PDB file of C-alpha atoms in Angstrom:
ATOM      1  CA  LYS A 117       2.736 -13.533 -14.565  1.00 54.00           C
ATOM      2  CA  GLN A 118      -0.647 -14.825 -13.407  1.00 60.00           C
ATOM      3  CA  LEU A 119      -2.153 -11.380 -14.031  1.00 57.00           C
ATOM      4  CA  MET A 120      -0.773 -11.385 -17.580  1.00 57.00           C
ATOM      5  CA  ILE A 121      -2.290 -14.811 -18.265  1.00 59.00           C
ATOM      6  CA  GLN A 122      -5.651 -13.639 -16.928  1.00 58.00           C
ATOM      7  CA  ILE A 123      -5.534 -10.527 -19.104  1.00 53.00           C
ATOM      8  CA  LEU A 124      -4.642 -12.524 -22.204  1.00 56.00           C
ATOM      9  CA  GLU A 125      -7.483 -14.965 -21.506  1.00 61.00           C
ATOM     10  CA  LEU A 126      -9.876 -12.039 -21.141  1.00 53.00           C
ATOM     11  CA  ILE A 127      -8.667 -10.578 -24.422  1.00 51.00           C
ATOM     12  CA  LYS A 128      -9.224 -13.902 -26.190  1.00 55.00           C
ATOM     13  CA  LEU A 129     -12.663 -14.251 -24.627  1.00 53.00           C
ATOM     14  CA  LEU A 130     -13.729 -10.766 -25.598  1.00 54.00           C
ATOM     15  CA  GLY A 131     -12.056 -10.883 -29.008  1.00 50.00           C
ATOM     16  CA  LEU A 132     -10.040  -7.774 -28.342  1.00 49.00           C
ATOM     17  CA  GLY A 133      -7.181  -6.879 -30.659  1.00 47.00           C
ATOM     18  CA  ILE A 134      -3.460  -6.821 -30.022  1.00 46.00           C
ATOM     19  CA  ALA A 135      -3.548  -3.058 -29.325  1.00 42.00           C
ATOM     20  CA  SER A 136      -6.011  -3.684 -26.488  1.00 42.00           C
ATOM     21  CA  ALA A 137      -3.766  -6.428 -25.144  1.00 41.00           C
ATOM     22  CA  ILE A 138      -0.789  -4.075 -25.067  1.00 42.00           C
ATOM     23  CA  LEU A 139      -2.875  -1.363 -23.397  1.00 38.00           C
ATOM     24  CA  PHE A 140      -4.151  -3.725 -20.674  1.00 41.00           C
ATOM     25  CA  ILE A 141      -0.664  -5.090 -20.017  1.00 41.00           C
ATOM     26  CA  THR A 142       0.851  -1.596 -19.921  1.00 43.00           C
ATOM     27  CA  ILE A 143      -1.773  -0.371 -17.447  1.00 43.00           C
ATOM     28  CA  ALA A 144      -1.348  -3.464 -15.247  1.00 56.00           C
ATOM     29  CA  MET A 145       2.450  -3.181 -15.264  1.00 59.00           C
ATOM     30  CA  SER A 146       2.270   0.550 -14.509  1.00 66.00           C
ATOM     31  CA  ASP A 147       0.033  -0.094 -11.489  1.00 76.00           C
ATOM     32  CA  ILE A 148       2.354  -2.840 -10.255  1.00 84.00           C
ATOM     33  CA  THR A 149       5.384  -0.563 -10.625  1.00 87.00           C
ATOM     34  CA  LYS A 150       3.667   2.245  -8.678  1.00 91.00           C
ATOM     35  CA  THR A 151       2.750  -0.203  -5.937  1.00 92.00           C
ATOM     36  CA  LYS A 152       6.278  -1.640  -5.720  1.00 93.00           C
ATOM     37  CA  ASP A 153       7.757   1.867  -5.608  1.00 94.00           C
ATOM     38  CA  PHE A 154       5.410   2.818  -2.761  1.00 96.00           C
ATOM     39  CA  ILE A 155       6.254  -0.381  -0.869  1.00 96.00           C
ATOM     40  CA  LYS A 156       9.963   0.528  -1.053  1.00 96.00           C
ATOM     41  CA  VAL A 157       9.232   3.957   0.420  1.00 97.00           C
ATOM     42  CA  VAL A 158       7.153   2.418   3.231  1.00 97.00           C
ATOM     43  CA  ASP A 159      10.070   0.122   4.081  1.00 97.00           C
ATOM     44  CA  GLU A 160      12.442   3.123   4.092  1.00 97.00           C
ATOM     45  CA  VAL A 161      10.169   4.995   6.510  1.00 98.00           C
ATOM     46  CA  LYS A 162       9.743   1.971   8.772  1.00 97.00           C
ATOM     47  CA  SER A 163      13.550   1.596   8.931  1.00 97.00           C
ATOM     48  CA  GLU A 164      13.697   5.038  10.587  1.00 97.00           C
ATOM     49  CA  TYR A 165      12.085   3.576  13.714  1.00 97.00           C
ATOM     50  CA  PRO A 166      13.913   1.390  16.242  1.00 96.00           C
ATOM     51  CA  GLU A 167      13.871  -2.332  15.493  1.00 95.00           C
ATOM     52  CA  GLY A 168      11.050  -3.994  17.407  1.00 94.00           C
ATOM     53  CA  SER A 169       9.122  -0.739  17.863  1.00 96.00           C
ATOM     54  CA  LEU A 170       5.404  -0.712  17.176  1.00 96.00           C
ATOM     55  CA  GLU A 171       5.993   1.497  14.130  1.00 96.00           C
ATOM     56  CA  SER A 172       8.407  -1.019  12.626  1.00 96.00           C
ATOM     57  CA  LYS A 173       6.002  -3.901  13.280  1.00 97.00           C
ATOM     58  CA  ILE A 174       3.084  -2.466  11.306  1.00 97.00           C
ATOM     59  CA  PRO A 175       3.071  -4.622   8.175  1.00 98.00           C
ATOM     60  CA  THR A 176       4.160  -2.847   5.024  1.00 97.00           C
ATOM     61  CA  SER A 177       1.378  -4.665   3.191  1.00 97.00           C
ATOM     62  CA  PHE A 178      -1.181  -3.157   5.598  1.00 98.00           C
ATOM     63  CA  ILE A 179       0.078   0.378   4.952  1.00 98.00           C
ATOM     64  CA  ALA A 180       0.301  -0.196   1.179  1.00 97.00           C
ATOM     65  CA  THR A 181      -3.244  -1.568   1.063  1.00 96.00           C
ATOM     66  CA  ILE A 182      -4.723   1.474   2.809  1.00 97.00           C
ATOM     67  CA  ALA A 183      -2.787   3.789   0.460  1.00 97.00           C
ATOM     68  CA  ALA A 184      -3.845   1.792  -2.622  1.00 95.00           C
ATOM     69  CA  VAL A 185      -7.510   2.104  -1.633  1.00 95.00           C
ATOM     70  CA  GLU A 186      -7.282   5.786  -0.706  1.00 95.00           C
ATOM     71  CA  THR A 187      -5.441   6.782  -3.917  1.00 95.00           C
ATOM     72  CA  GLY A 188      -7.222   4.569  -6.438  1.00 92.00           C
ATOM     73  CA  ASN A 189      -4.237   2.251  -6.815  1.00 92.00           C
ATOM     74  CA  PHE A 190      -1.759   5.139  -6.599  1.00 94.00           C
ATOM     75  CA  ASN A 191      -3.299   6.902  -9.616  1.00 92.00           C
ATOM     76  CA  PHE A 192      -5.126   9.694  -7.701  1.00 93.00           C
ATOM     77  CA  LYS A 193      -7.820   9.690 -10.407  1.00 91.00           C
ATOM     78  CA  GLY A 194     -10.257  12.469  -9.492  1.00 87.00           C
ATOM     79  CA  ALA A 195      -8.118  13.336  -6.459  1.00 91.00           C
ATOM     80  CA  ASP A 196      -5.867  16.120  -7.703  1.00 92.00           C
ATOM     81  CA  THR A 197      -5.812  17.810  -4.296  1.00 93.00           C
ATOM     82  CA  ALA A 198      -4.634  14.647  -2.536  1.00 94.00           C
ATOM     83  CA  ASN A 199      -1.968  14.186  -5.208  1.00 95.00           C
ATOM     84  CA  LYS A 200      -0.710  17.772  -4.821  1.00 96.00           C
ATOM     85  CA  ALA A 201      -0.749  17.362  -1.032  1.00 97.00           C
ATOM     86  CA  ASN A 202       1.261  14.095  -1.191  1.00 97.00           C
ATOM     87  CA  ASN A 203      -1.557  12.708   0.940  1.00 97.00           C
ATOM     88  CA  PHE A 204      -1.794   8.955   0.323  1.00 97.00           C
ATOM     89  CA  PHE A 205      -4.239   8.271   3.155  1.00 96.00           C
ATOM     90  CA  GLY A 206      -6.902  10.990   2.993  1.00 93.00           C
ATOM     91  CA  ILE A 207      -5.729  12.434   6.312  1.00 95.00           C
ATOM     92  CA  HIS A 208      -7.455  15.686   7.266  1.00 95.00           C
ATOM     93  CA  ALA A 209      -5.570  18.562   8.861  1.00 95.00           C
ATOM     94  CA  THR A 210      -6.160  19.522  12.460  1.00 93.00           C
ATOM     95  CA  GLY A 211      -5.017  22.570  14.344  1.00 92.00           C
ATOM     96  CA  ASP A 212      -2.317  24.510  12.521  1.00 94.00           C
ATOM     97  CA  GLN A 213      -1.173  21.684  10.226  1.00 95.00           C
ATOM     98  CA  GLU A 214      -0.552  22.597   6.580  1.00 95.00           C
ATOM     99  CA  PHE A 215      -3.464  21.745   4.324  1.00 95.00           C
ATOM    100  CA  LEU A 216      -4.983  22.123   0.892  1.00 95.00           C
ATOM    101  CA  PRO A 217      -8.729  22.739   0.657  1.00 92.00           C
ATOM    102  CA  THR A 218     -10.738  20.234  -1.362  1.00 89.00           C
ATOM    103  CA  SER A 219     -13.592  21.239  -3.653  1.00 86.00           C
ATOM    104  CA  GLY A 220     -15.944  19.948  -0.942  1.00 85.00           C
ATOM    105  CA  GLY A 221     -14.391  22.256   1.658  1.00 87.00           C
ATOM    106  CA  ALA A 222     -12.408  19.663   3.617  1.00 89.00           C
ATOM    107  CA  LYS A 223      -8.905  20.559   4.755  1.00 94.00           C
ATOM    108  CA  LEU A 224      -6.701  17.801   3.378  1.00 95.00           C
ATOM    109  CA  ARG A 225      -3.404  17.660   5.219  1.00 96.00           C
ATOM    110  CA  ALA A 226      -0.440  18.566   3.000  1.00 97.00           C
ATOM    111  CA  PHE A 227       2.908  16.784   3.204  1.00 97.00           C
ATOM    112  CA  GLU A 228       6.312  17.648   1.788  1.00 96.00           C
ATOM    113  CA  ASP A 229       6.614  14.150   0.289  1.00 97.00           C
ATOM    114  CA  ASN A 230       5.154  10.653   0.420  1.00 96.00           C
ATOM    115  CA  LYS A 231       7.357   9.768   3.397  1.00 98.00           C
ATOM    116  CA  GLY A 232       5.707  12.486   5.474  1.00 98.00           C
ATOM    117  CA  SER A 233       2.306  11.049   4.601  1.00 98.00           C
ATOM    118  CA  ILE A 234       3.412   7.546   5.604  1.00 98.00           C
ATOM    119  CA  ARG A 235       4.840   8.785   8.921  1.00 98.00           C
ATOM    120  CA  ALA A 236       1.587  10.629   9.674  1.00 98.00           C
ATOM    121  CA  PHE A 237      -0.479   7.524   8.929  1.00 98.00           C
ATOM    122  CA  ILE A 238       1.704   5.340  11.155  1.00 98.00           C
ATOM    123  CA  ASN A 239       1.446   7.948  13.914  1.00 97.00           C
ATOM    124  CA  LEU A 240      -2.340   8.178  13.515  1.00 96.00           C
ATOM    125  CA  VAL A 241      -2.900   4.428  13.728  1.00 96.00           C
ATOM    126  CA  LYS A 242      -0.465   4.069  16.629  1.00 96.00           C
ATOM    127  CA  ASN A 243      -1.761   6.944  18.758  1.00 96.00           C
ATOM    128  CA  ASP A 244      -5.459   7.406  17.960  1.00 95.00           C
ATOM    129  CA  GLU A 245      -7.648   5.429  20.336  1.00 96.00           C
ATOM    130  CA  ARG A 246     -10.089   4.682  17.499  1.00 95.00           C
ATOM    131  CA  TYR A 247      -7.524   2.276  15.988  1.00 96.00           C
ATOM    132  CA  LYS A 248      -6.836   0.338  19.185  1.00 96.00           C
ATOM    133  CA  ASP A 249      -8.314  -2.857  17.671  1.00 96.00           C
ATOM    134  CA  THR A 250      -6.093  -2.442  14.609  1.00 96.00           C
ATOM    135  CA  ILE A 251      -2.940  -2.228  16.711  1.00 96.00           C
ATOM    136  CA  GLU A 252      -4.015  -5.123  18.956  1.00 96.00           C
ATOM    137  CA  ALA A 253      -4.301  -7.304  15.817  1.00 97.00           C
ATOM    138  CA  ILE A 254      -0.789  -6.429  14.586  1.00 96.00           C
ATOM    139  CA  ASP A 255       0.568  -9.937  15.203  1.00 95.00           C
ATOM    140  CA  LYS A 256      -2.397 -11.514  13.408  1.00 97.00           C
ATOM    141  CA  GLY A 257      -1.616  -9.910  10.055  1.00 95.00           C
ATOM    142  CA  PRO A 258      -3.126  -7.297   7.743  1.00 97.00           C
ATOM    143  CA  GLN A 259      -6.488  -8.966   7.199  1.00 96.00           C
ATOM    144  CA  GLU A 260      -7.224  -8.990  10.931  1.00 96.00           C
ATOM    145  CA  MET A 261      -5.926  -5.428  11.253  1.00 97.00           C
ATOM    146  CA  PHE A 262      -8.362  -4.241   8.552  1.00 97.00           C
ATOM    147  CA  LYS A 263     -11.269  -5.118  10.851  1.00 95.00           C
ATOM    148  CA  GLY A 264     -10.214  -2.305  13.184  1.00 94.00           C
ATOM    149  CA  MET A 265     -10.216   0.224  10.331  1.00 95.00           C
ATOM    150  CA  SER A 266     -14.001   0.442   9.938  1.00 90.00           C
ATOM    151  CA  VAL A 267     -13.934   3.902  11.565  1.00 88.00           C
ATOM    152  CA  TYR A 268     -11.394   5.189   9.009  1.00 88.00           C
ATOM    153  CA  ALA A 269     -13.851   5.759   6.161  1.00 85.00           C
ATOM    154  CA  GLU A 270     -17.520   6.556   5.761  1.00 86.00           C
ATOM    155  CA  ASN A 271     -18.068   3.597   3.417  1.00 90.00           C
ATOM    156  CA  PRO A 272     -19.660   0.758   5.457  1.00 91.00           C
ATOM    157  CA  ASP A 273     -17.900  -1.773   3.186  1.00 94.00           C
ATOM    158  CA  TYR A 274     -14.460  -0.264   3.809  1.00 95.00           C
ATOM    159  CA  THR A 275     -12.986  -3.318   5.539  1.00 94.00           C
ATOM    160  CA  SER A 276     -14.250  -5.587   2.737  1.00 95.00           C
ATOM    161  CA  ILE A 277     -12.720  -3.260   0.160  1.00 95.00           C
ATOM    162  CA  LEU A 278      -9.392  -3.333   2.026  1.00 96.00           C
ATOM    163  CA  ASP A 279      -9.470  -7.120   2.201  1.00 95.00           C
ATOM    164  CA  ASN A 280     -10.259  -7.385  -1.513  1.00 93.00           C
ATOM    165  CA  VAL A 281      -7.481  -4.988  -2.562  1.00 94.00           C
ATOM    166  CA  TYR A 282      -5.047  -6.767  -0.255  1.00 95.00           C
ATOM    167  CA  ARG A 283      -5.863 -10.237  -1.636  1.00 92.00           C
ATOM    168  CA  ASN A 284      -6.013  -9.219  -5.299  1.00 90.00           C
ATOM    169  CA  ARG A 285      -3.390  -6.477  -5.639  1.00 90.00           C
ATOM    170  CA  ILE A 286      -1.015  -6.196  -2.701  1.00 93.00           C
ATOM    171  CA  GLN A 287      -0.540  -9.762  -1.462  1.00 91.00           C
ATOM    172  CA  PRO A 288       0.337 -11.124  -4.952  1.00 89.00           C
ATOM    173  CA  ILE A 289       3.120  -8.541  -5.247  1.00 88.00           C
ATOM    174  CA  PHE A 290       4.584  -9.632  -1.911  1.00 86.00           C
ATOM    175  CA  GLN A 291       4.246 -13.300  -2.855  1.00 83.00           C
ATOM    176  CA  THR A 292       5.981 -12.700  -6.177  1.00 77.00           C
ATOM    177  CA  GLU A 293       8.801 -10.757  -4.548  1.00 66.00           C
ATOM    178  CA  ASN A 294       9.273 -13.206  -1.677  1.00 57.00           C
ATOM    179  CA  PHE A 295       8.672 -16.596  -3.253  1.00 47.00           C
ATOM    180  CA  LEU A 296       8.985 -16.581  -7.017  1.00 44.00           C
ATOM    181  CA  LEU A 297      12.115 -14.470  -7.240  1.00 44.00           C
ATOM    182  CA  PRO A 298      14.818 -16.159  -5.196  1.00 46.00           C
ATOM    183  CA  LYS A 299      16.909 -13.874  -3.067  1.00 48.00           C
ATOM    184  CA  ARG A 300      20.589 -14.271  -3.836  1.00 51.00           C
ATOM    185  CA  LYS A 301      23.289 -14.162  -1.250  1.00 49.00           C
ATOM    186  CA  PRO A 302      26.130 -11.738  -1.889  1.00 51.00           C
ATOM    187  CA  ILE A 303      28.791 -13.305  -4.121  1.00 50.00           C
ATOM    188  CA  SER A 304      31.292 -13.369  -1.243  1.00 52.00           C
ATOM    189  CA  GLU A 305      28.915 -15.593   0.764  1.00 53.00           C
ATOM    190  CA  GLN A 306      28.255 -17.814  -2.235  1.00 48.00           C
ATOM    191  CA  MET A 307      31.966 -18.265  -2.857  1.00 50.00           C
ATOM    192  CA  SER A 308      32.840 -19.000   0.792  1.00 51.00           C
ATOM    193  CA  GLY A 309      30.809 -22.218   0.615  1.00 50.00           C
ATOM    194  CA  LEU A 310      32.903 -23.552  -2.278  1.00 50.00           C
ATOM    195  CA  GLU A 311      36.038 -25.590  -1.712  1.00 47.00           C
TER     196      GLU A 311
END
């Protein structure tokens, strides 16, 4: 809702027409839907691991933020190979792993589906010594975990980019889902409290 208000204010400020307003709103809603869909898949994958395991403790918002940055907000614009490879994290293939070659010659690891990509990312962060600081910050939340991801990308501003995407795109979705939309108890539980 806040995003819609901001878009409408921008449209008024810039004097854009109603068609532009509809386009902006449609694009924003499409991005939000893609993000929510990905979040559901992350939660499904995390449920495969034992409760209390390190894999299950990695915040969904952390995983979704990395994927949002690596895929251009789940649009894969200019990243056809990553899209075809179901590779949401830019993970390169090693050894005899399946891959698709990029135009730059890199071997981008190929996955059967988005769940395979999520599992591989969780495994990478959990087991690769380079992400030790990320895992040690797991109880401090996504923003602290991002600090350990500086080795993940060549961009020196990567952790700032992650923090920005988290604060402006991912965190508002979680806040909306968790706070603005009340969770209802099953009807049987609601009725049992009545006399």
